[in-house]
Amino acid sequence: MADTEQTDETTGTARDTGAERKAARLARQIRAFADEHGGAEGQVAYIGERGARIVLVGGDGGWGDLVAPSCAIAEDAVKRSGITVHEEFDGEFAAKVRTGPYEWKRMAGIQLGGPRND
């Protein structure tokens, strides 16, 4: 370690504890989603400074997402939850998503010059 660097062991521990609590909270939310939708699969995607997005697809085709402050926390959360995790949101995984009238209306409105969906 260079002479100009300083470390604070308690700060590192506090950060680790906060990350563990956040991962545990996300894991509980993922398990609740899975329980409500007959199981779940997920995918973790880096979204820049904001962190990582956990996309969830339920056994019934329902879907949702959560945002974690980092990829490490997101990956820890999905591991704790016990769901199947995909490397990519590929065609086979994406085909499990079931969209309803609301989503189709929003997508059509945006694509066809319809009213804004603010």
mmCIF file of C-alpha atoms in Angstrom:
data_model
loop_
_atom_site.group_PDB
_atom_site.id
_atom_site.type_symbol
_atom_site.label_atom_id
_atom_site.label_comp_id
_atom_site.label_asym_id
_atom_site.label_seq_id
_atom_site.Cartn_x
_atom_site.Cartn_y
_atom_site.Cartn_z
ATOM 1 C CA MET A 1 0.000 0.000 0.000
ATOM 2 C CA ALA A 2 1.325 3.461 -0.866
ATOM 3 C CA ASP A 3 2.103 5.887 1.949
ATOM 4 C CA THR A 4 -0.657 8.254 0.783
ATOM 5 C CA GLU A 5 -3.446 5.657 0.957
ATOM 6 C CA GLN A 6 -5.510 5.273 4.078
ATOM 7 C CA THR A 7 -7.863 2.520 5.039
ATOM 8 C CA ASP A 8 -10.534 2.477 7.658
ATOM 9 C CA GLU A 9 -11.426 -1.058 8.600
ATOM 10 C CA THR A 10 -14.710 -0.019 10.225
ATOM 11 C CA THR A 11 -15.816 1.794 7.080
ATOM 12 C CA GLY A 12 -15.124 -1.296 4.994
ATOM 13 C CA THR A 13 -17.059 -3.419 7.450
ATOM 14 C CA ALA A 14 -19.971 -0.992 7.512
ATOM 15 C CA ARG A 15 -20.074 -0.989 3.719
ATOM 16 C CA ASP A 16 -19.977 -4.787 3.656
ATOM 17 C CA THR A 17 -22.792 -5.011 6.206
ATOM 18 C CA GLY A 18 -24.886 -2.525 4.206
ATOM 19 C CA ALA A 19 -24.300 -4.490 1.016
ATOM 20 C CA GLU A 20 -25.263 -7.722 2.767
ATOM 21 C CA ARG A 21 -28.480 -6.171 4.094
ATOM 22 C CA LYS A 22 -29.356 -4.812 0.648
ATOM 23 C CA ALA A 23 -28.677 -8.195 -0.996
ATOM 24 C CA ALA A 24 -30.788 -9.953 1.649
ATOM 25 C CA ARG A 25 -33.649 -7.478 1.110
ATOM 26 C CA LEU A 26 -33.508 -7.961 -2.664
ATOM 27 C CA ALA A 27 -33.394 -11.751 -2.219
ATOM 28 C CA ARG A 28 -36.576 -11.587 -0.112
ATOM 29 C CA GLN A 29 -38.274 -9.520 -2.821
ATOM 30 C CA ILE A 30 -37.153 -11.977 -5.498
ATOM 31 C CA ARG A 31 -38.440 -14.959 -3.485
ATOM 32 C CA ALA A 32 -41.770 -13.163 -2.911
ATOM 33 C CA PHE A 33 -42.066 -12.580 -6.675
ATOM 34 C CA ALA A 34 -41.233 -16.234 -7.352
ATOM 35 C CA ASP A 35 -43.815 -17.408 -4.796
ATOM 36 C CA GLU A 36 -46.481 -15.194 -6.334
ATOM 37 C CA HIS A 37 -45.741 -16.251 -9.927
ATOM 38 C CA GLY A 38 -45.119 -19.985 -9.632
ATOM 39 C CA GLY A 39 -41.340 -19.759 -9.684
ATOM 40 C CA ALA A 40 -39.016 -17.318 -11.380
ATOM 41 C CA GLU A 41 -35.949 -16.951 -13.534
ATOM 42 C CA GLY A 42 -33.792 -13.875 -13.791
ATOM 43 C CA GLN A 43 -31.029 -12.008 -15.517
ATOM 44 C CA VAL A 44 -28.658 -9.373 -14.130
ATOM 45 C CA ALA A 45 -27.738 -6.457 -16.402
ATOM 46 C CA TYR A 46 -25.279 -3.647 -15.658
ATOM 47 C CA ILE A 47 -26.997 -0.265 -16.083
ATOM 48 C CA GLY A 48 -24.077 2.085 -15.497
ATOM 49 C CA GLU A 49 -23.569 4.264 -12.448
ATOM 50 C CA ARG A 50 -27.061 3.391 -11.236
ATOM 51 C CA GLY A 51 -26.009 -0.216 -10.609
ATOM 52 C CA ALA A 52 -27.571 -3.384 -11.974
ATOM 53 C CA ARG A 53 -31.052 -4.355 -13.056
ATOM 54 C CA ILE A 54 -32.442 -7.723 -12.024
ATOM 55 C CA VAL A 55 -35.065 -8.758 -14.582
ATOM 56 C CA LEU A 56 -37.461 -11.399 -13.263
ATOM 57 C CA VAL A 57 -39.783 -13.618 -15.299
ATOM 58 C CA GLY A 58 -42.285 -15.703 -13.377
ATOM 59 C CA GLY A 59 -43.447 -19.203 -14.183
ATOM 60 C CA ASP A 60 -46.777 -17.700 -15.260
ATOM 61 C CA GLY A 61 -45.112 -15.218 -17.648
ATOM 62 C CA GLY A 62 -45.469 -12.267 -15.281
ATOM 63 C CA TRP A 63 -42.418 -10.075 -15.176
ATOM 64 C CA GLY A 64 -40.816 -7.331 -13.170
ATOM 65 C CA ASP A 65 -37.485 -5.886 -12.262
ATOM 66 C CA LEU A 66 -35.467 -4.623 -9.338
ATOM 67 C CA VAL A 67 -32.459 -2.310 -9.267
ATOM 68 C CA ALA A 68 -29.429 -3.037 -7.102
ATOM 69 C CA PRO A 69 -26.723 -0.464 -6.364
ATOM 70 C CA SER A 70 -24.036 -2.725 -7.896
ATOM 71 C CA CYS A 71 -23.623 -5.876 -9.965
ATOM 72 C CA ALA A 72 -22.015 -7.641 -6.998
ATOM 73 C CA ILE A 73 -25.052 -6.966 -4.797
ATOM 74 C CA ALA A 74 -27.434 -8.031 -7.583
ATOM 75 C CA GLU A 75 -25.538 -11.262 -8.177
ATOM 76 C CA ASP A 76 -25.450 -11.975 -4.441
ATOM 77 C CA ALA A 77 -29.212 -11.366 -4.216
ATOM 78 C CA VAL A 78 -30.107 -13.757 -7.038
ATOM 79 C CA LYS A 79 -27.758 -16.373 -5.605
ATOM 80 C CA ARG A 80 -29.409 -16.056 -2.165
ATOM 81 C CA SER A 81 -32.877 -16.262 -3.701
ATOM 82 C CA GLY A 82 -32.157 -19.573 -5.399
ATOM 83 C CA ILE A 83 -33.684 -18.692 -8.783
ATOM 84 C CA THR A 84 -32.260 -19.759 -12.136
ATOM 85 C CA VAL A 85 -30.110 -16.960 -13.554
ATOM 86 C CA HIS A 86 -29.516 -16.469 -17.283
ATOM 87 C CA GLU A 87 -26.401 -14.822 -18.693
ATOM 88 C CA GLU A 88 -28.425 -12.998 -21.364
ATOM 89 C CA PHE A 89 -32.013 -12.005 -22.002
ATOM 90 C CA ASP A 90 -32.061 -14.167 -25.109
ATOM 91 C CA GLY A 91 -34.960 -15.294 -27.279
ATOM 92 C CA GLU A 92 -35.821 -18.428 -25.321
ATOM 93 C CA PHE A 93 -35.870 -16.572 -22.000
ATOM 94 C CA ALA A 94 -37.630 -13.513 -23.445
ATOM 95 C CA ALA A 95 -40.321 -15.737 -24.982
ATOM 96 C CA LYS A 96 -41.471 -16.648 -21.465
ATOM 97 C CA VAL A 97 -42.610 -13.051 -20.838
ATOM 98 C CA ARG A 98 -46.351 -12.504 -21.221
ATOM 99 C CA THR A 99 -47.388 -8.954 -21.968
ATOM 100 C CA GLY A 100 -50.877 -7.647 -21.467
ATOM 101 C CA PRO A 101 -52.997 -4.964 -23.121
ATOM 102 C CA TYR A 102 -51.359 -2.214 -21.062
ATOM 103 C CA GLU A 103 -47.879 -2.991 -22.363
ATOM 104 C CA TRP A 104 -49.044 -3.354 -25.963
ATOM 105 C CA LYS A 105 -50.885 -0.038 -25.778
ATOM 106 C CA ARG A 106 -47.800 1.700 -24.376
ATOM 107 C CA MET A 107 -45.502 0.179 -26.988
ATOM 108 C CA ALA A 108 -47.882 0.937 -29.875
ATOM 109 C CA GLY A 109 -48.410 4.499 -28.716
ATOM 110 C CA ILE A 110 -44.710 5.163 -28.590
ATOM 111 C CA GLN A 111 -43.922 3.448 -31.905
ATOM 112 C CA LEU A 112 -46.857 4.729 -33.967
ATOM 113 C CA GLY A 113 -46.755 8.349 -32.925
ATOM 114 C CA GLY A 114 -49.687 7.938 -30.564
ATOM 115 C CA PRO A 115 -50.193 9.939 -27.411
ATOM 116 C CA ARG A 116 -47.264 10.152 -25.056
ATOM 117 C CA ASN A 117 -47.431 7.807 -22.118
ATOM 118 C CA ASP A 118 -46.196 10.124 -19.380
#
